[in-house]
Short mmCIF file of C-alpha atoms in Angstrom, two decimals:
data_model
loop_
_atom_site.label_atom_id
_atom_site.label_comp_id
_atom_site.label_asym_id
_atom_site.label_seq_id
_atom_site.Cartn_x
_atom_site.Cartn_y
_atom_site.Cartn_z
CA MET A 272 118.04 110.44 196.42
CA LEU A 273 118.05 114.40 196.91
CA LEU A 274 120.84 113.88 199.52
CA ALA A 275 123.13 112.44 196.90
CA LEU A 276 122.35 115.19 194.37
CA ALA A 277 122.85 117.80 197.14
CA LEU A 278 126.39 116.32 198.02
CA ALA A 279 127.38 116.28 194.35
CA ALA A 280 126.27 119.91 193.93
CA ILE A 281 128.11 121.01 197.04
CA ILE A 282 131.40 119.08 196.38
CA SER A 283 131.32 120.28 192.67
CA TYR A 284 131.10 123.82 193.71
CA LEU A 285 133.82 123.44 196.16
CA THR A 286 136.24 122.52 193.46
CA ARG A 287 134.63 125.17 190.97
CA VAL A 288 134.79 128.04 193.23
CA CYS A 289 137.87 127.54 195.24
CA LEU A 290 139.94 129.35 192.59
CA ALA A 291 138.18 132.72 193.14
CA PRO A 292 139.12 133.34 196.77
CA ALA A 293 142.70 132.03 196.09
CA ALA A 294 142.91 134.53 193.04
CA SER A 295 144.85 137.22 194.84
CA THR A 296 147.28 134.79 196.20
CA ILE A 297 147.83 132.89 193.01
CA GLN A 298 148.23 136.22 191.21
CA GLY A 299 150.98 137.19 193.66
CA GLU A 300 152.78 133.74 193.42
CA MET A 301 152.63 133.46 189.59
CA GLY A 302 152.90 137.24 188.77
CA LEU A 303 149.68 137.40 186.86
CA ASP A 304 147.79 140.61 185.88
CA ASP A 305 144.14 140.98 186.14
CA LEU A 306 143.43 140.18 182.56
CA GLN A 307 145.41 136.87 182.81
CA MET A 308 143.56 135.98 186.00
CA GLY A 309 140.39 136.77 184.35
CA ASN A 310 141.08 134.34 181.58
CA VAL A 311 142.12 131.62 184.11
CA LEU A 312 138.96 132.24 185.99
CA GLY A 313 136.88 131.81 182.68
CA GLY A 314 138.75 128.71 181.67
CA PHE A 315 136.58 126.37 183.81
CA PHE A 316 133.35 127.85 182.24
CA LEU A 317 134.92 127.30 178.63
CA GLY A 318 135.30 123.65 179.36
CA TYR A 319 131.88 123.47 181.03
CA LEU A 320 130.18 125.22 178.07
CA TRP A 321 131.17 122.65 175.40
CA ALA A 322 130.66 119.67 177.67
CA GLN A 323 126.87 120.31 178.37
CA VAL A 324 125.37 118.42 175.50
CA PRO A 325 128.13 115.62 175.48
CA GLY A 326 127.50 115.44 179.26
CA GLY A 327 123.82 114.91 178.77
CA TRP A 328 124.28 112.39 176.08
CA LEU A 329 126.69 110.44 178.39
CA GLY A 330 123.99 110.21 180.92
CA ASP A 331 121.58 108.84 178.28
CA ARG A 332 124.36 106.57 177.02
CA ILE A 333 125.67 104.86 180.24
CA GLY A 334 122.96 105.87 182.76
CA ALA A 335 122.95 108.38 185.52
CA ARG A 336 124.67 106.10 187.92
CA ARG A 337 127.87 105.43 186.05
CA GLY A 338 127.91 108.76 184.34
CA LEU A 339 127.73 110.87 187.59
CA ALA A 340 130.43 108.71 189.30
CA VAL A 341 132.62 108.94 186.31
CA LEU A 342 132.33 112.83 186.11
CA SER A 343 133.10 113.13 189.80
CA LEU A 344 136.24 111.18 189.46
CA LEU A 345 137.33 113.28 186.45
CA TRP A 346 136.76 116.76 187.92
CA SER A 347 138.58 115.73 191.12
CA VAL A 348 141.67 114.60 189.17
CA ALA A 349 141.47 117.88 187.25
CA THR A 350 141.47 119.79 190.36
CA ILE A 351 144.39 117.96 191.76
CA GLY A 352 146.02 118.90 188.41
CA SER A 353 145.23 122.62 189.27
CA ALA A 354 147.05 122.18 192.52
CA LEU A 355 150.18 121.02 190.68
CA ALA A 356 150.06 123.85 188.15
CA ASP A 357 153.18 126.24 188.06
CA SER A 358 152.07 128.70 185.31
CA ALA A 359 149.02 130.47 183.96
CA GLN A 360 148.80 128.14 181.04
CA ALA A 361 148.83 124.98 183.10
CA LEU A 362 146.31 126.44 185.49
CA TRP A 363 144.13 127.30 182.58
CA TRP A 364 144.26 123.92 181.07
CA THR A 365 143.29 122.12 184.31
CA ARG A 366 140.58 124.39 184.92
CA VAL A 367 139.18 123.78 181.39
CA ALA A 368 139.55 120.04 182.08
CA ALA A 369 137.50 120.42 185.38
CA GLY A 370 134.87 122.33 183.56
CA VAL A 371 134.57 119.62 180.86
CA ALA A 372 134.08 116.99 183.77
CA GLN A 373 131.46 118.99 185.48
CA GLY A 374 129.40 119.64 182.25
CA GLY A 375 127.16 116.78 182.58
CA LEU A 376 126.52 117.01 186.20
CA PHE A 377 123.29 119.02 186.10
CA PRO A 378 121.82 117.72 182.77
CA ILE A 379 122.15 114.11 184.26
CA SER A 380 120.70 115.36 187.62
CA VAL A 381 117.63 116.56 185.71
CA LYS A 382 117.42 113.13 184.33
CA VAL A 383 117.52 111.55 187.98
CA ILE A 384 114.77 114.03 189.15
CA THR A 385 112.60 113.02 186.29
CA ALA A 386 112.85 109.53 186.95
CA TRP A 387 112.61 109.70 190.83
CA PHE A 388 110.09 112.45 191.50
CA PRO A 389 106.47 113.23 190.41
CA VAL A 390 105.65 116.06 188.22
CA GLU A 391 104.01 118.21 190.93
CA ARG A 392 107.18 117.80 193.30
CA ARG A 393 109.84 118.82 190.67
CA GLY A 394 109.96 122.43 192.01
CA ILE A 395 111.16 121.54 195.38
CA ALA A 396 113.29 118.65 194.01
CA GLY A 397 115.01 121.12 191.61
CA ALA A 398 115.46 123.52 194.51
CA VAL A 399 117.70 121.14 196.31
CA PRO A 400 120.66 120.96 193.85
CA THR A 401 120.15 124.57 192.88
CA ALA A 402 120.45 125.67 196.48
CA CYS A 403 123.40 123.46 197.28
CA MET A 404 125.38 124.90 194.45
CA SER A 405 125.63 128.16 196.42
CA VAL A 406 125.96 126.11 199.60
CA GLY A 407 129.29 124.79 198.10
CA ALA A 408 130.03 128.03 196.63
CA ALA A 409 129.77 129.74 200.08
CA LEU A 410 131.67 126.99 201.73
CA ALA A 411 134.44 127.34 199.21
CA SER A 412 134.72 131.16 199.65
CA GLY A 413 134.81 130.92 203.49
CA VAL A 414 136.86 127.77 203.99
CA THR A 415 139.41 128.35 201.34
CA VAL A 416 140.34 131.86 202.80
CA ILE A 417 140.72 130.25 206.29
CA LEU A 418 142.63 127.37 205.21
CA ILE A 419 145.07 129.22 202.70
CA PRO A 420 147.16 130.56 205.63
CA GLU A 421 147.42 127.32 207.32
CA ILE A 422 148.08 124.77 204.46
CA GLY A 423 148.37 126.87 201.26
CA TRP A 424 145.98 127.08 198.36
CA ARG A 425 147.40 123.84 196.60
CA TRP A 426 146.42 121.61 199.54
CA VAL A 427 143.03 123.24 199.86
CA PHE A 428 142.50 122.04 196.25
CA VAL A 429 143.62 118.54 197.03
CA ALA A 430 141.40 118.38 200.15
CA PHE A 431 138.27 119.40 197.95
CA SER A 432 139.18 116.93 195.34
CA ALA A 433 139.38 114.03 197.84
CA LEU A 434 135.72 114.70 198.71
CA GLY A 435 134.64 114.19 195.01
CA ILE A 436 136.59 110.88 194.87
CA ALA A 437 134.83 109.58 197.89
CA TRP A 438 131.43 110.69 196.69
CA ALA A 439 131.83 108.91 193.29
CA VAL A 440 132.68 105.49 194.94
CA ALA A 441 129.68 105.81 197.30
CA PHE A 442 127.27 106.90 194.61
CA LEU A 443 128.28 104.08 192.39
CA LEU A 444 127.73 101.49 195.13
CA TRP A 445 124.30 102.92 196.21
CA PHE A 446 122.38 104.62 193.36
CA ARG A 447 120.19 102.89 190.79
CA ASP A 448 118.97 104.64 187.64
CA ARG A 449 115.31 103.44 188.10
CA PRO A 450 113.36 103.49 191.25
CA GLU A 451 112.19 99.93 190.38
CA ASP A 452 115.69 98.67 190.65
CA HIS A 453 116.55 100.09 193.90
CA PRO A 454 116.06 97.60 196.81
CA GLY A 455 114.95 100.33 199.12
CA THR A 456 111.96 101.33 197.06
CA ASN A 457 108.60 99.85 197.65
CA ARG A 458 105.48 99.76 195.66
CA GLU A 459 103.80 102.75 197.52
CA GLU A 460 106.68 104.84 196.63
CA LEU A 461 106.42 103.88 193.03
CA LEU A 462 102.81 104.57 193.05
CA LEU A 463 103.67 108.23 194.35
CA ILE A 464 106.33 108.71 191.67
CA ARG A 465 104.52 107.21 188.72
CA GLY A 466 100.86 107.24 189.50
CA ASP A 467 98.64 104.23 189.49
CA TRP A 468 98.53 103.82 185.77
CA LYS A 469 102.22 103.32 185.68
CA VAL A 470 102.85 100.48 188.13
CA GLU A 471 101.77 96.96 187.76
CA PRO A 472 100.78 94.86 190.86
CA GLY A 473 104.08 93.22 190.48
CA ARG A 474 105.80 96.49 191.11
CA GLU A 475 107.22 96.92 187.61
CA LEU A 476 106.86 100.33 185.70
CA ILE A 477 104.72 100.12 182.56
CA GLY A 478 104.44 102.64 179.71
CA ASP A 479 108.30 103.68 179.89
CA ASP A 480 107.95 105.45 176.43
CA GLU A 481 105.19 107.83 177.53
CA PRO A 482 105.59 110.90 179.82
CA PRO A 483 103.53 111.09 183.13
CA PRO A 484 100.29 113.16 183.41
CA ASP A 485 100.92 116.86 183.62
CA PRO A 486 99.98 118.86 186.57
CA VAL A 487 98.43 121.60 184.56
CA GLY A 488 96.27 119.58 182.41
CA ARG A 489 98.23 119.22 179.30
CA LYS A 490 98.13 115.54 177.80
CA PRO A 491 101.05 113.28 177.29
CA GLY A 492 102.83 114.13 173.98
CA GLY A 493 103.36 110.70 172.46
CA PRO A 494 106.54 109.14 171.41
CA ILE A 495 109.79 111.13 172.31
CA PRO A 496 111.34 112.81 169.24
CA SER A 497 114.78 111.66 167.97
CA THR A 498 117.70 113.91 168.90
CA PHE A 499 117.96 115.38 165.36
CA GLU A 500 114.16 116.16 165.45
CA ALA A 501 114.47 117.72 168.90
CA MET A 502 117.30 119.90 167.96
CA TRP A 503 115.75 121.17 164.82
CA SER A 504 112.61 122.04 166.65
CA MET A 505 114.47 123.71 169.46
CA LEU A 506 116.35 125.84 166.94
CA LEU A 507 113.14 127.12 165.36
CA SER A 508 111.38 127.61 168.78
CA PRO A 509 111.16 131.26 170.18
CA ASN A 510 110.32 129.36 173.58
CA MET A 511 113.93 127.75 173.38
CA TRP A 512 115.59 131.23 172.64
CA ALA A 513 113.75 132.81 175.58
CA PHE A 514 114.78 129.92 177.84
CA CYS A 515 118.34 129.99 176.70
CA GLY A 516 118.45 133.88 177.15
CA GLN A 517 117.43 133.80 180.76
CA GLY A 518 120.09 131.22 181.33
CA PHE A 519 122.82 133.40 179.72
CA PHE A 520 121.91 136.44 181.76
CA ARG A 521 121.25 134.49 185.01
CA ALA A 522 124.75 132.69 184.66
CA PHE A 523 126.62 135.99 183.81
CA GLY A 524 125.20 137.47 186.98
CA TYR A 525 125.90 134.56 189.28
CA ALA A 526 129.53 133.97 187.95
CA PHE A 527 130.43 137.41 189.43
CA PHE A 528 130.18 135.88 192.94
CA VAL A 529 132.39 132.97 192.17
CA THR A 530 135.09 134.76 190.29
CA TRP A 531 135.74 138.53 190.91
CA PHE A 532 133.45 139.43 193.69
CA PRO A 533 136.11 138.98 196.61
CA ALA A 534 138.40 141.05 194.42
CA TYR A 535 135.83 143.75 193.97
CA LEU A 536 135.27 143.92 197.64
CA GLU A 537 139.07 144.40 198.16
CA ARG A 538 139.42 147.06 195.63
CA ALA A 539 136.20 148.80 195.44
CA ARG A 540 135.27 148.76 199.12
CA GLY A 541 138.84 148.51 200.73
CA LEU A 542 138.48 145.20 202.63
CA ARG A 543 141.23 142.77 203.46
CA LEU A 544 141.24 139.37 201.72
CA GLU A 545 139.88 137.54 204.79
CA ASP A 546 136.95 139.89 205.28
CA ALA A 547 136.17 139.88 201.50
CA GLY A 548 136.17 136.12 201.42
CA LEU A 549 133.81 135.91 204.42
CA LEU A 550 131.44 138.62 203.16
CA THR A 551 131.28 136.87 199.71
CA MET A 552 129.43 134.18 201.56
CA GLY A 553 126.53 136.54 202.11
CA PRO A 554 125.26 136.69 198.59
CA LEU A 555 125.77 133.08 198.08
CA ILE A 556 123.82 132.17 201.31
CA GLY A 557 121.12 134.47 199.82
CA VAL A 558 120.85 132.31 196.78
CA VAL A 559 120.64 129.10 199.00
CA VAL A 560 117.72 130.53 200.88
CA GLY A 561 116.16 131.84 197.85
CA SER A 562 116.51 128.51 196.08
CA PHE A 563 114.70 126.63 198.91
CA LEU A 564 111.96 129.28 198.99
CA GLY A 565 111.72 129.17 195.39
CA GLY A 566 111.18 125.39 195.32
CA TRP A 567 108.23 125.80 197.75
CA LEU A 568 106.85 128.83 195.71
CA VAL A 569 107.08 127.22 192.38
CA ASP A 570 104.97 124.20 193.57
CA ALA A 571 102.59 126.39 195.82
CA ILE A 572 101.71 128.82 192.89
CA LEU A 573 101.09 125.87 190.52
CA ALA A 574 98.89 124.01 192.98
CA ARG A 575 96.95 127.34 193.67
CA THR A 576 96.61 128.86 190.36
CA ARG A 577 96.99 125.90 188.01
CA SER A 578 99.10 128.32 185.88
CA ALA A 579 102.57 127.13 184.85
CA TRP A 580 103.34 130.67 183.39
CA LEU A 581 102.77 132.25 186.83
CA SER A 582 104.56 129.51 188.71
CA ARG A 583 107.73 129.57 186.40
CA SER A 584 107.80 132.73 184.16
CA GLY A 585 105.90 135.28 186.33
CA LEU A 586 107.69 134.49 189.40
CA SER A 587 111.14 134.52 187.82
CA ALA A 588 110.59 137.71 185.96
CA ALA A 589 109.34 139.60 189.06
CA ALA A 590 112.24 138.07 191.12
CA LEU A 591 115.11 139.29 188.66
CA LEU A 592 113.59 142.73 188.64
CA VAL A 593 113.91 142.98 192.44
CA CYS A 594 117.40 141.85 192.14
CA SER A 595 118.27 144.43 189.41
CA LEU A 596 117.05 147.02 191.74
CA ALA A 597 118.86 145.76 194.65
CA ASN A 598 122.27 145.92 192.79
CA LEU A 599 121.40 149.52 191.49
CA ALA A 600 120.69 150.51 195.19
CA ALA A 601 123.94 148.98 196.50
CA ALA A 602 125.87 151.08 193.95
CA PHE A 603 124.96 154.30 195.91
CA VAL A 604 125.89 152.90 199.32
CA THR A 605 129.12 153.60 200.60
CA ASP A 606 129.26 151.30 203.61
CA PRO A 607 130.66 147.90 202.37
CA ILE A 608 128.57 145.73 204.86
CA ALA A 609 125.33 147.61 203.87
CA ALA A 610 126.10 147.24 200.17
CA VAL A 611 126.79 143.54 200.58
CA ALA A 612 123.38 143.32 202.55
CA LEU A 613 121.50 144.83 199.52
CA ILE A 614 123.33 142.53 197.07
CA THR A 615 122.46 139.49 199.36
CA GLY A 616 118.77 140.45 199.40
CA GLY A 617 118.91 140.75 195.58
CA THR A 618 120.54 137.28 195.34
CA LEU A 619 117.71 135.98 197.59
CA PHE A 620 115.25 136.91 194.99
CA PHE A 621 117.60 135.52 192.26
CA GLY A 622 117.64 132.25 194.15
CA LEU A 623 113.89 132.00 193.42
CA THR A 624 114.50 131.53 189.76
CA GLY A 625 116.58 128.40 190.13
CA PRO A 626 113.84 125.90 190.89
CA ALA A 627 111.68 127.69 188.18
CA THR A 628 114.43 127.00 185.59
CA TRP A 629 114.53 123.27 186.47
CA ALA A 630 110.68 123.03 186.39
CA ALA A 631 110.51 124.89 183.18
CA ALA A 632 113.00 122.66 181.48
CA MET A 633 110.87 119.56 182.16
CA ASP A 634 107.72 121.35 181.29
CA ILE A 635 108.95 122.31 177.81
CA SER A 636 111.34 119.43 177.05
CA GLY A 637 108.76 116.83 175.45
CA GLY A 638 110.59 114.10 177.14
CA ARG A 639 114.09 115.57 176.28
CA GLY A 640 114.77 117.19 179.67
CA ALA A 641 118.46 116.35 179.76
CA LEU A 642 119.00 117.78 176.30
CA VAL A 643 116.94 120.87 176.87
CA PHE A 644 118.58 121.65 180.09
CA ALA A 645 122.13 120.98 178.56
CA ILE A 646 121.55 123.40 175.87
CA MET A 647 120.10 126.15 178.19
CA ASN A 648 123.05 125.49 180.45
CA MET A 649 125.56 125.59 177.63
CA CYS A 650 124.11 129.15 176.69
CA GLY A 651 124.28 130.02 180.43
CA ASN A 652 127.93 129.17 180.39
CA ILE A 653 128.60 131.57 177.40
CA GLY A 654 127.38 134.15 179.92
CA ALA A 655 129.64 132.62 182.59
CA ILE A 656 132.73 132.64 180.37
CA ALA A 657 132.01 136.23 179.38
CA CYS A 658 131.46 137.47 182.94
CA PRO A 659 135.12 137.28 184.38
CA VAL A 660 136.49 138.37 181.13
CA VAL A 661 134.37 141.53 180.83
CA VAL A 662 134.62 142.25 184.56
CA GLY A 663 138.48 141.84 184.30
CA LEU A 664 138.52 144.30 181.49
CA LEU A 665 136.29 146.69 183.48
CA PHE A 666 138.47 146.41 186.43
CA GLU A 667 141.45 147.40 184.26
CA ALA A 668 139.55 150.22 182.66
CA ILE A 669 138.40 151.62 186.10
CA SER A 670 142.12 151.27 187.49
CA SER A 671 143.67 153.03 184.58
CA THR A 672 141.11 155.74 184.01
CA GLY A 673 139.82 156.47 187.43
CA ALA A 674 136.19 155.70 186.57
CA PRO A 675 133.70 155.02 189.49
CA TRP A 676 133.48 151.32 190.75
CA GLU A 677 129.90 151.94 190.58
CA LEU A 678 129.96 151.04 187.07
CA VAL A 679 130.46 147.33 188.05
CA LEU A 680 127.00 147.08 189.79
CA TYR A 681 125.40 149.20 186.99
CA LEU A 682 126.44 146.42 184.77
CA PHE A 683 124.81 143.65 186.86
CA ALA A 684 121.78 145.58 187.31
CA GLY A 685 121.21 145.69 183.61
CA VAL A 686 122.09 141.93 183.27
CA TYR A 687 119.45 140.87 185.84
CA LEU A 688 116.90 143.17 184.04
CA ALA A 689 117.63 141.53 180.71
CA GLY A 690 117.19 138.06 182.34
CA GLY A 691 113.83 139.03 183.56
CA LEU A 692 112.62 140.14 180.12
CA CYS A 693 113.61 136.81 178.82
CA TRP A 694 111.46 135.17 181.31
CA LEU A 695 108.42 137.09 180.17
CA GLY A 696 108.77 135.60 176.76
CA LEU A 697 108.80 132.05 177.98
CA ASP A 698 105.71 129.92 177.86
CA PRO A 699 106.01 126.78 179.88
CA ASN A 700 102.90 125.27 178.31
CA ARG A 701 104.62 125.10 174.88
CA SER A 702 106.97 122.35 174.18
CA VAL A 703 110.05 123.21 172.35
CA VAL A 704 110.41 119.77 170.68
CA ASP A 705 106.77 119.63 169.50
CA ARG A 706 105.65 122.67 167.63
CA ARG A 707 101.96 121.79 167.63
CA LYS A 708 99.86 124.18 169.34
CA PRO A 709 99.54 123.06 173.09
CA ALA A 710 96.24 122.25 174.84
CA PRO A 711 95.23 125.21 176.84
CA SER A 712 95.59 124.80 180.75
CA PRO A 713 92.26 124.63 182.65
CA ALA A 714 90.95 127.59 184.28
CA PRO A 715 91.86 128.09 187.93
#
């Protein structure tokens, strides 16, 4: 199951990120300036922003199996459209369409993990798609710059799209929305996923309308609220605002590596396109390593301390502080490889926060995990849209005024610090859809 989600994350990021390492080539071919290219780079995130909640709704409406297959087909077709684009406008529209198609991928993936994994294993389960996002991004950065001289950027886009089409067909044939419906699932696996109280001797799940027991001692919260009730409670919840805030700042920071970072290495550090593309893989690999380590840490800290706050919020706040300091230090380093090494160390700590985000979404969702994650991800993509535009403007200002390139890393040091402060305000023990006072977690 995790392998299917891992492949979906990798393939989606191949098509999402391939534009960034091709940006300089496309600018030269189409005659685009930095501001125009920044808008094109942000087009994907604009579509992605507005498709989060509808994408989560689609998964609830037609199921994860059909929902993910349809979305993969759509984003693949949109990326083929990008390969056919002959102007900035056409390229922008196809990137918006690809963003719309990918909008439901991770909200629906939360739904899959909730259905297929026990609560105490959701940290490592969430780590896999989180890490594989950056595996796909790293592959896109490296493979694209290698293939562009050989086959051109347009055929690179087509090749990545073909993988998405193949995945959609295979997933539709193999996956089932409920473990009970999959022929490869036995009763022992159901007992592990659901617990004894959820599985009848005949193998069928019982009590579908109730959440499973909580690993930190909270009681099941009763019936799942309606969409309107959940949305209203989230709007009034400081916890939800903190959760969305960290999503905004984390996505703003991450978007740099999948949009302007190769160009930053070319201009600020004087590297060739090929070298910049390959070095861009470093920070993305750091996120991969950090994500897998974070999945283990989230579950280990919870098991040892029984504190959801330490496991989710405390870990993430500390990790983003380290990431901020690493970017600040890199601004004072002149050697490009040493600077990228510092930034990569920072992204390793950044990666720790991904599994914590998935786990926290399930903790605070009150049975509305896909909706909570979708709204947080929507706010995150406001940050992801803003990043390439803000950085494009900053590039223009630096180029025209002679201001120091260190300003770019100062910006991101501040962004990561702000994300850490948001985590300090997030209580994973408090539901965002149920404003009743939560039961206290047991003492360690």
